[in-house]
mmCIF file of C-alpha atoms in Angstrom:
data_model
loop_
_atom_site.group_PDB
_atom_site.id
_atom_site.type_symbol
_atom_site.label_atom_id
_atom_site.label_comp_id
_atom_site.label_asym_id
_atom_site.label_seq_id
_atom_site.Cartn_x
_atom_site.Cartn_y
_atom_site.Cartn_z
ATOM 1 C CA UNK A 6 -8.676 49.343 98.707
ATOM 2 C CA UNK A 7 -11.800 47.778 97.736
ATOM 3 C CA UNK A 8 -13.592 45.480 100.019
ATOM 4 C CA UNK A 9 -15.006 43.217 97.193
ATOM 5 C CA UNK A 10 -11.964 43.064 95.524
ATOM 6 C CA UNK A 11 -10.063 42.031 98.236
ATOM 7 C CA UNK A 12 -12.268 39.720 99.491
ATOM 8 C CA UNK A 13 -12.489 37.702 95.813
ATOM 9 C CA UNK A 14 -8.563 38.439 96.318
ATOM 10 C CA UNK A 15 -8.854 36.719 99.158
ATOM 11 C CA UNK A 16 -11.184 33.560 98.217
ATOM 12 C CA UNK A 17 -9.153 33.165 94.883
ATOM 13 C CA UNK A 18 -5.539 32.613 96.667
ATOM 14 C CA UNK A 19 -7.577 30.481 99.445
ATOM 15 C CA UNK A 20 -8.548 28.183 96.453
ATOM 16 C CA UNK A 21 -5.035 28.309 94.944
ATOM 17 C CA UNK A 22 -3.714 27.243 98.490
ATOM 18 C CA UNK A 23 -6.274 24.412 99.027
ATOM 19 C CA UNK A 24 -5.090 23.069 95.405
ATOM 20 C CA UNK A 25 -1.980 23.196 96.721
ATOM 21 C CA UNK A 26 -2.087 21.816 100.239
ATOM 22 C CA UNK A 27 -4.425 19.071 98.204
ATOM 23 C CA UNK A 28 -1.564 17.894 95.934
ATOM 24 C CA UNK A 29 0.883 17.810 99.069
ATOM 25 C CA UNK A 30 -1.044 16.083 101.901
ATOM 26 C CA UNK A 31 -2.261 13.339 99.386
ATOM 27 C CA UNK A 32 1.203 13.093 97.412
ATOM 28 C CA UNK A 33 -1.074 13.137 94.211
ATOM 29 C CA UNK A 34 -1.952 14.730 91.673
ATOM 30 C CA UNK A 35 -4.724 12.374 90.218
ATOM 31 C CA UNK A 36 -7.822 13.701 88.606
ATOM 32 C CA UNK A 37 -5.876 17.247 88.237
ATOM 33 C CA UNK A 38 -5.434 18.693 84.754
ATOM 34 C CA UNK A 39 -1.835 19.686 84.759
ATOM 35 C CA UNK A 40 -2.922 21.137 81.250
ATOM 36 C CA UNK A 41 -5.404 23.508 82.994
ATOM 37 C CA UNK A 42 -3.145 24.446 85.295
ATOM 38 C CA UNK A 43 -0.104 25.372 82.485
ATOM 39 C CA UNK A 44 -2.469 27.267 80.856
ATOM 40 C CA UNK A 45 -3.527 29.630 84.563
ATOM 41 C CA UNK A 46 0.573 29.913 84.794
ATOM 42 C CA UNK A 47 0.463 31.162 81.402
ATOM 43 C CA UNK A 48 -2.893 33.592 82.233
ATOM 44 C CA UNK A 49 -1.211 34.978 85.193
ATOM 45 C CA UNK A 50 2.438 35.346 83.974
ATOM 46 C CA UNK A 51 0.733 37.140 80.836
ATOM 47 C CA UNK A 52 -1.391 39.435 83.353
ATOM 48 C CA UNK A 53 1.314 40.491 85.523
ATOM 49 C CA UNK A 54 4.010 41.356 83.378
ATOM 50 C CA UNK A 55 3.327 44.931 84.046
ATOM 51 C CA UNK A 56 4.660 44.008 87.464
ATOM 52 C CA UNK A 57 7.852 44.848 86.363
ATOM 53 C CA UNK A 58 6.805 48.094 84.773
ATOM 54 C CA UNK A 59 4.066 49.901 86.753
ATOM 55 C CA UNK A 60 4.237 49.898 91.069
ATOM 56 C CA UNK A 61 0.724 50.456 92.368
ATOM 57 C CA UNK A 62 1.336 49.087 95.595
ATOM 58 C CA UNK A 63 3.330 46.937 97.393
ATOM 59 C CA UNK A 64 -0.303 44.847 98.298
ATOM 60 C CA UNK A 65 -0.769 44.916 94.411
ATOM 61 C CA UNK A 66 3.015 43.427 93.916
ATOM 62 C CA UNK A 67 3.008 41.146 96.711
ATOM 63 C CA UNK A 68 -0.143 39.278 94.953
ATOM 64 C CA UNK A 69 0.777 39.637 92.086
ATOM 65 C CA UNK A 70 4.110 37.616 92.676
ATOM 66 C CA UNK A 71 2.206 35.163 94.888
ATOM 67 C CA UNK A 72 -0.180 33.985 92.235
ATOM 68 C CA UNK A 73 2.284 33.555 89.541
ATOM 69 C CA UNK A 74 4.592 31.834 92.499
ATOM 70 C CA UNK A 75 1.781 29.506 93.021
ATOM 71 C CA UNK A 76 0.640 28.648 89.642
ATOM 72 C CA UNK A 77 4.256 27.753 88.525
ATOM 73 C CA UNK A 78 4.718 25.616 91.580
ATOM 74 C CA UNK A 79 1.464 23.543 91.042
ATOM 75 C CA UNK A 80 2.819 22.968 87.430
ATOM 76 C CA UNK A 81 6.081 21.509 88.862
ATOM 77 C CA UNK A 82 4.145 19.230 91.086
ATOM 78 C CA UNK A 83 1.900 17.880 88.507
ATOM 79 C CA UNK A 84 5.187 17.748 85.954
ATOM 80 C CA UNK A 85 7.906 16.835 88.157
ATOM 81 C CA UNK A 86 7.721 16.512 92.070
ATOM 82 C CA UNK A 87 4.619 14.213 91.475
ATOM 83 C CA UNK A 88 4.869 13.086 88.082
ATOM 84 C CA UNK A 89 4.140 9.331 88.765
ATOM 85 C CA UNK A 90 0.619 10.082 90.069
ATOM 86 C CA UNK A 91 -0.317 12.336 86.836
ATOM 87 C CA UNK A 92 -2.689 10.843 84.794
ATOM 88 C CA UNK A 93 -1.723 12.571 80.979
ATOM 89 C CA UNK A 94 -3.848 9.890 78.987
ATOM 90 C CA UNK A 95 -6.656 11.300 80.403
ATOM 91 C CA UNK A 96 -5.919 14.984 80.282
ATOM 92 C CA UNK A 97 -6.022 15.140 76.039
ATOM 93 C CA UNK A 98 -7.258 18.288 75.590
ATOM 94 C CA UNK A 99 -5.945 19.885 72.557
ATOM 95 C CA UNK A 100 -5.016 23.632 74.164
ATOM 96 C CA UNK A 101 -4.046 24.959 70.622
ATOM 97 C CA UNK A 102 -7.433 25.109 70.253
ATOM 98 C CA UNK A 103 -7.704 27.494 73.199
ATOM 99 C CA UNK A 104 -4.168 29.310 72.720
ATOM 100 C CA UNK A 105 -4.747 30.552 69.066
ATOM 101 C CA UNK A 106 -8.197 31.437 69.143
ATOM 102 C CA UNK A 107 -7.766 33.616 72.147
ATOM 103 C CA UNK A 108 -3.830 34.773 70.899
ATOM 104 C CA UNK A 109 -5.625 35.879 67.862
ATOM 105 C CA UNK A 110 -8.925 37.696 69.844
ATOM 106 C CA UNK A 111 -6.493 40.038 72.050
ATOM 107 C CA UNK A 112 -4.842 41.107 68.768
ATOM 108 C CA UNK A 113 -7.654 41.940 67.132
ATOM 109 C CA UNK A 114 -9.722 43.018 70.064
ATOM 110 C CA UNK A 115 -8.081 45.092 73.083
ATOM 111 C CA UNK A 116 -7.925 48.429 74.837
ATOM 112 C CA UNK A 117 -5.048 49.730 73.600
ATOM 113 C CA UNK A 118 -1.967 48.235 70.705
ATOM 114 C CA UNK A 119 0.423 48.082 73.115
ATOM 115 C CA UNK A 120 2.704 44.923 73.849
ATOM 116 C CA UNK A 121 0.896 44.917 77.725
ATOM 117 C CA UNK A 122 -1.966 45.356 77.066
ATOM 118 C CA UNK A 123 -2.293 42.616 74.111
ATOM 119 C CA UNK A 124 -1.307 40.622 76.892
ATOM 120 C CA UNK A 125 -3.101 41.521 79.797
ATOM 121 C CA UNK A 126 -5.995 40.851 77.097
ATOM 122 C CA UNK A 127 -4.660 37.768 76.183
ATOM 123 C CA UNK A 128 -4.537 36.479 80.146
ATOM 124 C CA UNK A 129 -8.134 37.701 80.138
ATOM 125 C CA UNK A 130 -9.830 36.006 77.161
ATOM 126 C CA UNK A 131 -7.330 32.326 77.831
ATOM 127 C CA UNK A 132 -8.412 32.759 81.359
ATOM 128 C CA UNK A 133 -12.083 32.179 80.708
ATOM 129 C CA UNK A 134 -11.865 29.060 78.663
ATOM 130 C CA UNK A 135 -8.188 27.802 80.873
ATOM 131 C CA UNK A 136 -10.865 25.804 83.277
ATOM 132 C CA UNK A 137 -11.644 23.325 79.952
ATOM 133 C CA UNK A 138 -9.304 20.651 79.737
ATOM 134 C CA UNK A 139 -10.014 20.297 83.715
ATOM 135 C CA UNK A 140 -14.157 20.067 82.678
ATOM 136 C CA UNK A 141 -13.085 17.716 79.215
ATOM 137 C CA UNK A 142 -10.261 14.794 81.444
ATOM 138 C CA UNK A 143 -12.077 11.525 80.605
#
């Protein structure tokens, strides 16, 4: 195993847990982009669909499954557990305009034409520009 790569592992499910333990502690979900956060549910469950296809290692599984675990459940507590505190007429931005473009990129541009990979490409180019409706909530 890689030290860096488990280390930035390692700081990215810390931050996923803090976002997390934020939500629950304060019962709110206020000034979080529940739009942002559909769209790293999206980048993750398009990434790790391979889980179900390739074992590398049960380290490898285990985070994989964790991260899409997590993502999904801060997308029900922004959309259901803590619905009342989520501010939607602030979080406007228009994520077809993210979806599409990058949809269209991995088709055009990826590794290899194959259903995964078009995918795992996908998760890759959405996952760069998923951070935008957060940066655009007025």
């Amino acid at each position: 195993m890689n030290l860096f790569r488990f280390l930035g592992d390692l700081s990215h499910l810390l931050a996923i847990i803090l976002l997390l333990l934020k939500i629950w502690k304060s019962r709110s979900c206020a000034g979080i982009s529940g739009k942002s956060q559909v769209l790293f549910a999206v980048v993750f469950t398009a990434r790790y669909l391979d889980l179900f296809t390739n074992y590398i290692s049960l380290y490898n599984t285990c985070m994989k499954v964790v991260y899409i675990a997590c993502s999904f459940t801060t997308v029900w507590m922004i959309y259901s557990k803590f619905k009342a505190t989520y501010d939607g007429n602030h979080d406007t931005f228009r994520v077809e305009f993210l979806v599409v473009p990058t949809a269209i990129l991995a088709f055009l541009v990826n590794h290899d034409f194959t259903p995964l990979e078009i995918l795992w490409t996908f998760s890759i180019y959405l996952e760069s520009v998923a951070i935008l409706p957060q940066l655009f909530m007025s």
